[in-house]
XYZ file of C-alpha atoms in Angstrom:
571
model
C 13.811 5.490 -11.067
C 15.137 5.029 -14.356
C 15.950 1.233 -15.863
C 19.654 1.026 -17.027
C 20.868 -1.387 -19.823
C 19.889 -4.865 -18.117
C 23.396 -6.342 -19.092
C 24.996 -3.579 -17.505
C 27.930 -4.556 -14.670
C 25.128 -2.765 -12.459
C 21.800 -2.740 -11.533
C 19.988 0.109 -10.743
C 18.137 0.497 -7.462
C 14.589 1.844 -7.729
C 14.560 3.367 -4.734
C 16.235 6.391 -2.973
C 17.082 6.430 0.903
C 14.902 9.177 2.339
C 14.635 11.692 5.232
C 11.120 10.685 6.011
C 10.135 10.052 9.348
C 9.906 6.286 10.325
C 6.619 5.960 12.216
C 5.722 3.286 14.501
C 3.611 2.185 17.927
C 5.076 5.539 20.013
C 3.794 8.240 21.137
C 1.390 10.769 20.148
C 0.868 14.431 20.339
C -2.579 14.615 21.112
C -4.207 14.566 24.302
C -1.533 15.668 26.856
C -3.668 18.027 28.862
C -6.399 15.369 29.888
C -6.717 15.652 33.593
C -9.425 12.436 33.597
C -6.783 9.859 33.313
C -5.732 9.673 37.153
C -9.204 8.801 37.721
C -11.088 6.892 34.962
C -8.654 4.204 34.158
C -8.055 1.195 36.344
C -6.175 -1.687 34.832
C -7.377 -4.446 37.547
C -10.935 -3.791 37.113
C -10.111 -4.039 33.339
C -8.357 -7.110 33.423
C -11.390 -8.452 35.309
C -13.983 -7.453 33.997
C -11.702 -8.384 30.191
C -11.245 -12.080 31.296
C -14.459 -12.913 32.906
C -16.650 -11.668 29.567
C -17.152 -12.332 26.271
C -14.158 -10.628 24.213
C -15.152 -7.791 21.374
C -18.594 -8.160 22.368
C -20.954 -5.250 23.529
C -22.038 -6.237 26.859
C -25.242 -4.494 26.337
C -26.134 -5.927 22.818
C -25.881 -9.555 24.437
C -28.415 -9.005 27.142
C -30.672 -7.617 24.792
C -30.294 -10.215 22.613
C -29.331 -7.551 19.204
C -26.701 -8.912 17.438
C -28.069 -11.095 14.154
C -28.185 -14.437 14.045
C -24.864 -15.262 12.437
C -23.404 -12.098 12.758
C -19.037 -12.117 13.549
C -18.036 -10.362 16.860
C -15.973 -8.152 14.936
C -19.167 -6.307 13.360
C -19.081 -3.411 15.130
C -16.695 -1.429 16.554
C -15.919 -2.157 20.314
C -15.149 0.500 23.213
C -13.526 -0.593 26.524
C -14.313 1.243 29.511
C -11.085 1.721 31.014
C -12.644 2.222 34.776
C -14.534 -0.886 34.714
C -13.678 -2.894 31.591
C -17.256 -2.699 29.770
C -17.450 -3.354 26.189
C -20.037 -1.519 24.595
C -20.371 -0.289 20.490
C -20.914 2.764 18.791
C -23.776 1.600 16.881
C -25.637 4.833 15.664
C -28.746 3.062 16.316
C -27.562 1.867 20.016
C -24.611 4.321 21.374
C -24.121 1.644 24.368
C -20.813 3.597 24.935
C -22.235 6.452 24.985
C -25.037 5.652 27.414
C -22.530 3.486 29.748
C -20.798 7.128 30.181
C -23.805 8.815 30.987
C -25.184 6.764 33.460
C -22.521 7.644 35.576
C -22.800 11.006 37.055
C -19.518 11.129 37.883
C -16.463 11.631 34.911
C -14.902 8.393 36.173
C -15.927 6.217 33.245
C -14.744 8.676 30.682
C -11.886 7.173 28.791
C -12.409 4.395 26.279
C -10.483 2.226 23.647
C -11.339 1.470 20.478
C -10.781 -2.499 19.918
C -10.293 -1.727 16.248
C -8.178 1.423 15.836
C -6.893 1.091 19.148
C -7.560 4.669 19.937
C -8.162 6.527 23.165
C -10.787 9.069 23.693
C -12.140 10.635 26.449
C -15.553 11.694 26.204
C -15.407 15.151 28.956
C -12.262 16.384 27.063
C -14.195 15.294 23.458
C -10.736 14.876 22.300
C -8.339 11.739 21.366
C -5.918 10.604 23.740
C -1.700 9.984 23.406
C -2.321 6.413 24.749
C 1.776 7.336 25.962
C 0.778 9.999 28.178
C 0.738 8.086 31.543
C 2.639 5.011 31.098
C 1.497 3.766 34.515
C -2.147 4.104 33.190
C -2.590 4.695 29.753
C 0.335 2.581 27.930
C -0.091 -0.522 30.223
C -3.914 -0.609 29.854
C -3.385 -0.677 25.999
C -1.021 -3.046 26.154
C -2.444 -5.589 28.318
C -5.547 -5.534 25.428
C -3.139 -5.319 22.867
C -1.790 -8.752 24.247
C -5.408 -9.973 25.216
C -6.465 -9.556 21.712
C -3.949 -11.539 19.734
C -4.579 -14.672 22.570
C -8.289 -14.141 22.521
C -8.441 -14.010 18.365
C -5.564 -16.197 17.282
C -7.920 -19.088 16.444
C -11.137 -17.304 14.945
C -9.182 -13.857 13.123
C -7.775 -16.135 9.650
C -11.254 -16.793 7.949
C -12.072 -16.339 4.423
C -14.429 -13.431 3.943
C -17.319 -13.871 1.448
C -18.773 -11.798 -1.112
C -21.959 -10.367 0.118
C -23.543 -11.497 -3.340
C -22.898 -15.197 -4.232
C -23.509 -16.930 -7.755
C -26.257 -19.375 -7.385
C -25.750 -22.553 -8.895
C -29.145 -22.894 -10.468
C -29.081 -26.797 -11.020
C -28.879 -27.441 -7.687
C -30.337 -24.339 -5.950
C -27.426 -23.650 -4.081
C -24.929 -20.899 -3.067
C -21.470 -22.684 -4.384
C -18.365 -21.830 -1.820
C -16.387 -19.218 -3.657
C -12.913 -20.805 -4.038
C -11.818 -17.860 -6.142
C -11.353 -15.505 -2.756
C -7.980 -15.229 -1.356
C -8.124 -15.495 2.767
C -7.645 -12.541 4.872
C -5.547 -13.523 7.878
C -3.451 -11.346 10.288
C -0.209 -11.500 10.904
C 1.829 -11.376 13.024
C 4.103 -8.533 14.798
C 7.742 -9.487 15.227
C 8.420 -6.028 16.618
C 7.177 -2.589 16.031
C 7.187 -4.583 12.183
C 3.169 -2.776 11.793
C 4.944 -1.059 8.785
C 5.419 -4.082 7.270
C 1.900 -6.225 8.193
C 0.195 -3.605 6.273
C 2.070 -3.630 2.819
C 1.798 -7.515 2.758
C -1.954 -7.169 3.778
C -2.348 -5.507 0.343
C 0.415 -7.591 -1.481
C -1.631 -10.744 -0.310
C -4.917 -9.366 -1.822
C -2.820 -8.004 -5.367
C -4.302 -10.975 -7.557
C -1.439 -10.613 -10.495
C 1.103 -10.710 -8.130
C -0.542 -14.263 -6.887
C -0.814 -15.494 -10.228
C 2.644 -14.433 -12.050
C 4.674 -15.474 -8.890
C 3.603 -19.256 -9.410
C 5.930 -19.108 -12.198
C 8.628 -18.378 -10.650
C 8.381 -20.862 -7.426
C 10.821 -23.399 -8.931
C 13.587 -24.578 -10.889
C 13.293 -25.006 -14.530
C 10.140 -22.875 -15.283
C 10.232 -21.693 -19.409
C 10.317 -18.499 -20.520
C 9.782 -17.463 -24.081
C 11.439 -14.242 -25.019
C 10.273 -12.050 -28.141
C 12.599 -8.966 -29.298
C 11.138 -5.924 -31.120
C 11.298 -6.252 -34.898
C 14.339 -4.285 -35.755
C 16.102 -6.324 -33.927
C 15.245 -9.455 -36.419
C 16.003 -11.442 -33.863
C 13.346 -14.519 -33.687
C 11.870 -15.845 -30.029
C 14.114 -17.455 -27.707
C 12.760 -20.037 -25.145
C 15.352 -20.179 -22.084
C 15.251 -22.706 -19.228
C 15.576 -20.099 -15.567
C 17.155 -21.805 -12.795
C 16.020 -21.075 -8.777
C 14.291 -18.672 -7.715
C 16.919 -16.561 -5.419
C 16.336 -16.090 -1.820
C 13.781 -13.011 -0.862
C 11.407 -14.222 -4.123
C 11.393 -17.669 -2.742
C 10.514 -15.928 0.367
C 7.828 -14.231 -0.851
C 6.466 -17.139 -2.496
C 5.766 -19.272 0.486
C 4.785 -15.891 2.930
C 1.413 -15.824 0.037
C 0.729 -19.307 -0.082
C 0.587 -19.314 3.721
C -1.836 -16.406 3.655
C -3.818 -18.284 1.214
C -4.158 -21.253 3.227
C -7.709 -21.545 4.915
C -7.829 -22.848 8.307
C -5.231 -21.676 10.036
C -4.258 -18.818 12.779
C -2.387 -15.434 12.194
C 0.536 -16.048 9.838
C 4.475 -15.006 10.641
C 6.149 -13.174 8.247
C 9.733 -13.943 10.057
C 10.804 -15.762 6.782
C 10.117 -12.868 4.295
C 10.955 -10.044 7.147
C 14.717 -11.660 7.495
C 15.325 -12.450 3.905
C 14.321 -8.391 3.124
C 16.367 -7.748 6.400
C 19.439 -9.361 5.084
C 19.364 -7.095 1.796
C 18.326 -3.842 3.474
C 19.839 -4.052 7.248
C 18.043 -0.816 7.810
C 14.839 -2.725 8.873
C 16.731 -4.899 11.922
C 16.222 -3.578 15.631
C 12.827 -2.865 16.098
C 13.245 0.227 15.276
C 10.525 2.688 13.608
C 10.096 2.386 10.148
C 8.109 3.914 7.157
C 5.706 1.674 4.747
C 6.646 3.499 1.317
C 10.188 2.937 1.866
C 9.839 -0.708 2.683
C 7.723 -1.260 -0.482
C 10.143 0.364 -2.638
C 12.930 -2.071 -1.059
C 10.919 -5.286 -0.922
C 9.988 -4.587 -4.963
C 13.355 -3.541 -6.250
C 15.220 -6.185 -4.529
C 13.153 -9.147 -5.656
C 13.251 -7.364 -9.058
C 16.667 -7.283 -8.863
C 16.774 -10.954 -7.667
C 14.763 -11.731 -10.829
C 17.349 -9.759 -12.960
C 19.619 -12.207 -12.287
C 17.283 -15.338 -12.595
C 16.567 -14.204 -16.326
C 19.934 -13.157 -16.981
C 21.384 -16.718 -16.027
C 18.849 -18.213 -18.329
C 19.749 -16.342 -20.988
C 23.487 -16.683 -21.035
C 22.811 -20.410 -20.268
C 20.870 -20.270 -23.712
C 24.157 -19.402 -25.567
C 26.245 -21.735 -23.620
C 27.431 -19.343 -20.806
C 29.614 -16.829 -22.955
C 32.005 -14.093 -21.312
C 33.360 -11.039 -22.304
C 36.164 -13.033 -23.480
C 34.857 -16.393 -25.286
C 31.460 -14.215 -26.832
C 31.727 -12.759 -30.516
C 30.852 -9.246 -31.245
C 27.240 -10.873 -32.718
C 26.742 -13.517 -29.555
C 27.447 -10.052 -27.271
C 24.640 -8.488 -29.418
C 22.067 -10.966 -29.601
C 22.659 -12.041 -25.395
C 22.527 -7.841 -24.723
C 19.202 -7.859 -27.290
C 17.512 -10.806 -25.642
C 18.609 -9.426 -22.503
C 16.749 -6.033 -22.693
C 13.870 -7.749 -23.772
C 13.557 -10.546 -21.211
C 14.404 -8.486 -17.912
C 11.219 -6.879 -18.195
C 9.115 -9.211 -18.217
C 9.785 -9.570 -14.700
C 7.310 -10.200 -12.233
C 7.606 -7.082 -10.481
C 7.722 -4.838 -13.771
C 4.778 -6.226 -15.030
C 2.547 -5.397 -12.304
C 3.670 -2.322 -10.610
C 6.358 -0.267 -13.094
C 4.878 2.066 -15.226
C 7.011 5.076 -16.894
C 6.414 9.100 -17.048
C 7.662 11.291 -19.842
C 8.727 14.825 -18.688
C 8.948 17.185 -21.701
C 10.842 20.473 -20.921
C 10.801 23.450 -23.451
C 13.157 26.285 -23.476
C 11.386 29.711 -24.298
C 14.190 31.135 -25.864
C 14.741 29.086 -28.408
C 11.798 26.589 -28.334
C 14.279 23.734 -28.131
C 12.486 20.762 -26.543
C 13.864 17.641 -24.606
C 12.166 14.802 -23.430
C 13.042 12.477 -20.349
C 11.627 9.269 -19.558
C 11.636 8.086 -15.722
C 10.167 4.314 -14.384
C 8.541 4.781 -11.148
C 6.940 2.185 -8.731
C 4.889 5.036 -7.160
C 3.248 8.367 -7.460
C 3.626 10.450 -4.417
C 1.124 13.657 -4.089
C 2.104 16.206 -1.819
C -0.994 17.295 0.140
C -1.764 20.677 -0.025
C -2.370 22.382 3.321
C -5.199 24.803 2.060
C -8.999 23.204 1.638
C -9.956 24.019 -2.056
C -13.023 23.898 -2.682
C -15.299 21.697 -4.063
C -12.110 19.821 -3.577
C -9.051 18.877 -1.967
C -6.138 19.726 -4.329
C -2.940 17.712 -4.800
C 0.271 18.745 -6.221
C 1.924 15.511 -8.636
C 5.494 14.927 -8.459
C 6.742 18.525 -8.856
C 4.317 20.962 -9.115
C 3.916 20.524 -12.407
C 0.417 18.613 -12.328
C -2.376 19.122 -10.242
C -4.316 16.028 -9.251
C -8.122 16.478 -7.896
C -9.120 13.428 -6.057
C -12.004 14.419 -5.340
C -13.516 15.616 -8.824
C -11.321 12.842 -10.756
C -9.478 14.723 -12.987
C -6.419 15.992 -13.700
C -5.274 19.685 -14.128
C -2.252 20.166 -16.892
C -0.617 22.766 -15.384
C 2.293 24.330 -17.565
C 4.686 26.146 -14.869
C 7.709 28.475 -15.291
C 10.485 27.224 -14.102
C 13.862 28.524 -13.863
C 17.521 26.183 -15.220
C 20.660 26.969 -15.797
C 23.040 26.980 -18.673
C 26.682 27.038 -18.737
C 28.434 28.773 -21.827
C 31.367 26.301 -22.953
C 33.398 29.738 -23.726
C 33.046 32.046 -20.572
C 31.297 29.576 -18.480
C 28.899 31.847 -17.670
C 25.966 30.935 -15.740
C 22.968 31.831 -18.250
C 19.549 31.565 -16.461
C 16.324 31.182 -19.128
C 12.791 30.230 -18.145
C 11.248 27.499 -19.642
C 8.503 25.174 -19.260
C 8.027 21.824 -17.945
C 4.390 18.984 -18.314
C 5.150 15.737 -17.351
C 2.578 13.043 -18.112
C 2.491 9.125 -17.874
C 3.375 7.323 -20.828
C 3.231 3.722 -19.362
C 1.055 1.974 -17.245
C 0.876 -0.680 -14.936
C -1.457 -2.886 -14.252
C -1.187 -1.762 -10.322
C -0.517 1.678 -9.650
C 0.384 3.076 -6.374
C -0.498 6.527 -5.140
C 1.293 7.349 -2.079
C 0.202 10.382 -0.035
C 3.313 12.571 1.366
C 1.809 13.012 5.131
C 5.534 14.380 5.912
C 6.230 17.605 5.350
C 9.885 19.479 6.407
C 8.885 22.410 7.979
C 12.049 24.208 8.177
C 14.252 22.490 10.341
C 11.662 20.263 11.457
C 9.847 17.316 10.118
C 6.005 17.161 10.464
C 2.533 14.896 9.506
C -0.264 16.395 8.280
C -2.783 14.658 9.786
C -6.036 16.334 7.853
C -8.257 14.047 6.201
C -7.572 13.217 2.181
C -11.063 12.485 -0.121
C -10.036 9.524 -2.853
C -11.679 7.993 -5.139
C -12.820 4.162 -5.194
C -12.823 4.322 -9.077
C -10.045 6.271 -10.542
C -9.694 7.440 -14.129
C -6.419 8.107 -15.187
C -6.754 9.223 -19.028
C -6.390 12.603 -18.213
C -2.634 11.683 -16.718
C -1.729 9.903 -19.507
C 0.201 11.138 -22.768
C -1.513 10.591 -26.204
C 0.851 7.532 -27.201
C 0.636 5.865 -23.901
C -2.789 5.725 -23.878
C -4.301 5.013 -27.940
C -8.100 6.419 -27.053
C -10.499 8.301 -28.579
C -12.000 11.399 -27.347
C -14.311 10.786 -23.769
C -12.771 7.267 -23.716
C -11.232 6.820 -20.037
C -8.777 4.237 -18.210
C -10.352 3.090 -15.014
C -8.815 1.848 -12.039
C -10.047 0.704 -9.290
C -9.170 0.480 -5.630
C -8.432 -2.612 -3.542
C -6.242 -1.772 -0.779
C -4.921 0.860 1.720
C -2.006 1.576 4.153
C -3.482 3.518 6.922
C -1.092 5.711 9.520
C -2.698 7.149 12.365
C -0.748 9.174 15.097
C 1.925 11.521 14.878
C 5.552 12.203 14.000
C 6.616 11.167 17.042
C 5.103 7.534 16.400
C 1.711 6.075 15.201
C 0.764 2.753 14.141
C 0.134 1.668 10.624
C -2.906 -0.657 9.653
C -4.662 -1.931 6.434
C -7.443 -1.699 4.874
C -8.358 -4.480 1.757
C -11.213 -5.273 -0.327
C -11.676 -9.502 -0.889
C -13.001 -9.484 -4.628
C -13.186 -12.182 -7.170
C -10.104 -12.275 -9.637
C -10.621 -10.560 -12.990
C -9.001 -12.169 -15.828
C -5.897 -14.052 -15.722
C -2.512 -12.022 -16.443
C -2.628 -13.255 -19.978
C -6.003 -12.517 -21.014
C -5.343 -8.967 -20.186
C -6.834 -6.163 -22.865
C -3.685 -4.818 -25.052
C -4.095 -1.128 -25.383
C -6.221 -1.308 -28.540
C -8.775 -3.590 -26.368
C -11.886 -1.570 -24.988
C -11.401 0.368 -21.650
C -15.041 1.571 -20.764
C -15.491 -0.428 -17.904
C -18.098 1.163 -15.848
C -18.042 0.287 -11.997
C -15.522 -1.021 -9.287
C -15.959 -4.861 -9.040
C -17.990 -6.037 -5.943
C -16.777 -7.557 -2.743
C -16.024 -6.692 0.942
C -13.625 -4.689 2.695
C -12.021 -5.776 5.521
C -9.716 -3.693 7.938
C -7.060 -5.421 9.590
C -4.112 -4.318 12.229
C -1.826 -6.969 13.014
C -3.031 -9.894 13.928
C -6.690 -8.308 14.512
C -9.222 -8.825 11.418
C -12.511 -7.045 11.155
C -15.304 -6.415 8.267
C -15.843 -2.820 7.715
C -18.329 -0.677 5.593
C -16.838 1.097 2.857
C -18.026 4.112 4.329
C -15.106 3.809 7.119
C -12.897 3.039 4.568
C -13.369 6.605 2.498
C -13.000 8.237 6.056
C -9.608 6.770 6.874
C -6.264 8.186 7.041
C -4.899 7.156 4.314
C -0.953 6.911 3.778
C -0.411 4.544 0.817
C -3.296 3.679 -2.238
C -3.244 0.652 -4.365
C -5.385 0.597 -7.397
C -5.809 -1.963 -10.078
C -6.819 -1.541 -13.840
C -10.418 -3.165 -14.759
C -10.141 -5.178 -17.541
């Protein structure tokens, strides 16, 4: 992505249709050769057994009276039986699932559901399950507890969910109620529209984006705009008018998630506004998270392009090509370059790389500078050990989750250049690093699962170690980020887009940590400002899919299939 002149007749889109697959609730690739499904799932005795019990409770935990006082349903994962309907956990102290299957000699009760992943397994074939393999068993069974779930949970699954350590108020000897945490509710599926629930799980739980999008809820909100010095321009303070359609959108989609109180929220609103700019997400059909994050960002920056611009030009008294002086075009263009990024969506999630190529022929160097919105890291088929290694943008840099640092990699790469007498094709090797040399507050790793395999398209489903706390100094160029030797930029992660299943369809799910805020926008460290923060702040993950919320240990967290990575800078 790279950010045009702002006053330009044009305004550059950030994102680039791609040839990824669009995964969504399909089918799956696993499992097709289980020969227990005729037998060991019955979708009467499930409904029975479903509607006359408590729901996403282990049977066996009840009657012996296990669960803690004060403990959520949702604490444990829950298996369904799908012979007779019985819930049981996977508690590695308890294994009730486990020991429901074995008390039955026969291999009838050997396929189970997961109530949080929503995943089959069959414990004879010790193998997961296409839930799509027999849609007279399988696929109906799911999808009568699909359906079961969002009735059963739409009045307890929107709850605030507390920090495990609360301040005490010393005065009066009390825990205070943490107003500070932002809800985690689900929401709702208009439609195989899982691709979308789980970006706005983690856009919901993005505190800047909370914070610099009250200012641009209404009319008439002031913004004070500050050229460069060579420009000798002084501030200008202009008035912006409306928010435009998909922001206002947005807007009212996170105060509605912020609300306590109240059931699963719709995101019909925001999903038709974003609809009616990218008509490629109508129909139901399947879709792919990355590319509807890139879309949802760009267009309500470019919705904000136009907010600032208006404000501007009303500033000068609304001049055009024709009416404007050669200094009035100068100063609106100046003013204009200046205010368009301070944009919402720039200031949180656009950061910049600088790719510096180097001909070894003649040593003549160029530099390019490219905004992105993402980083996207190949995965690397081959386990290297001690860690898994990832190849950054184009094989240029090697990222190590794992270890947390980066490997500068200076490759030989082959271009081509044309002689302006014979036009002659003249091939030279040269050399290519790129580094970052801005960034933003959020950064977004996103994990290419999708691979083209000749003629073919293909996930890799293998399991990707990341880190909680990231340190990105090694990434970054010298001028982008000031520091001393050892000194390190820390980020830390808050959020996940999770896609299990296959190419031929999956579902995608989130994962998000509920934290208190760090500092307000403003208050934020300029690049002088110390960096050695030390640890990721406290606070509680939750893992939600759809409508269905559930507190999870961050050990399930490291362990999931991750597609999409948000991390955000300690201050």
């Amino acid at each position: 992505m790279r950010l045009k002149d702002p006053f330009s007749l044009k305004t550059t889109d950030m994102t680039k249709r791609s040839k990824k697959p669009r995964d969504e609730d399909s089918s799956d690739e696993v499992g097709l050769t289980c020969q227990h499904v005729s037998r060991a799932v019955d979708l009467s005795s499930v409904k029975k057994a479903v509607t006359g019990n408590l729901w996403s409770v282990c049977s066996d935990c009840l009657k012996e009276r296990n669960m803690l006082e004060g403990e959520t349903a949702g604490a444990h994962d829950i298996l369904v039986c799908l012979k007779c309907g019985f819930q049981g956990c996977n508690q590695a102290k308890t294994q009730h699932s486990n020991k429901h299957q074995q008390a039955h000699l026969s291999d009838s009760h050997c396929i189970t559901i997961s109530l949080s992943t929503w995943k089959a397994w069959c414990f004879e074939c010790k193998e997961e399950l296409s839930t799509y393999c027999n849609k007279k068993a399988l696929a109906q069974t799911l999808d009568f507890l699909q359906k079961y779930s969002a009735k059963a949970t739409s009045g307890t699954t929107s709850k605030i969910i507390s920090l495990r350590e609360e301040p005490v108020d010393t005065q009066r000897g009390k825990s205070p109620v943490n107003s500070t945490l932002i809800p985690v509710k689900g929401i709702n599926n208009l439609g195989n529209t899982c691709f979308f629930n789980a970006v706005m799980q983690n856009l919901s739980q993005t505190h800047m984006l909370n914070d610099l999008i009250q200012d641009v809820k209404e009319k008439g909100h002031k913004m004070k705009i500050c050229p460069p010095g060579e420009t000798n321009l002084g501030p200008l303070t202009v008035t912006l008018p409306s928010p435009e359609p998909l922001t206002s959108a947005m807007f009212l989609f996170l105060q509605s998630m912020k609300e306590p109180g109240k059931g699963p929220v719709s995101p019909k609103i925001l999903f038709n506004q974003l609809c009616q700019k990218a008509p490629r997400f109508k129909g139901y059909q399947q879709q792919d998270s990355q590319e509807l994050l890139h879309y949802l960002l760009d267009s309500m920056r470019v919705e904000e392009t136009k907010r600032i611009k208006a404000g501007i030009l009303k500033a000068f008294n609304n001049p055009t090509e024709k009416t404007a002086d050669q200094e009035t075009k100068l100063q609106v263009k100046a003013y204009g370059k200046e205010g368009v990024r301070m944009n919402f969506v720039d200031r949180i999630f656009v950061g910049e790389l600088t790719s510096t190529i180097m001909c070894e022929e003649c040593e003549h160097i160029s530099t390019v500078k490219e905004a992105f919105i993402d980083i996207s890291l190949p995965i690397i088929e081959e386990r290297v050990r001690p860690a898994l290694i990832y190849c950054f943008t184009i094989d240029f840099i090697y990222f190590s989750m794992a270890v947390n640092h980066m490997l500068i990699s200076i490759c030989c790469i082959i271009f081509m250049y044309v002689s302006d007498k014979k036009a002659e094709k003249v091939y030279t090797s040269a050399r290519k690093q790129m580094l970052i040399s801005a960034l933003p507050p959020v950064v977004t790793l996103h994990l290419k699962r999708f691979h083209q395999a000749g003629m073919n398209l293909r996930k890799v489903n293998r399991h990707v170690d990341f880190p909680l706390l990231l340190d990105l100094a090694p990434f970054c160029s010298a001028t982008c980020k000031n520091l001393g030797s050892g000194e390190r930029v820390l980020y830390s992660l808050y959020g996940i887009v999770e896609h299990s299943g296959s190419m031929r369809g999956g579902h995608y799910a989130a994962y998000v940590k509920v934290r208190t805020p760090q500092r307000k926008p403003e208050q934020r460290r300029n690049q002088s400002g110390s960096r050695e923060a030390s640890s990721a702040p406290q606070g509680q993950w939750v893992y939600v899919s759809d409508t269905s919320v559930q507190t999870v240990p961050e050990s399930r967290v490291l362990n999931s299939q991750a597609y999409l990575l948000f991390y955000e800078e300690l201050l």
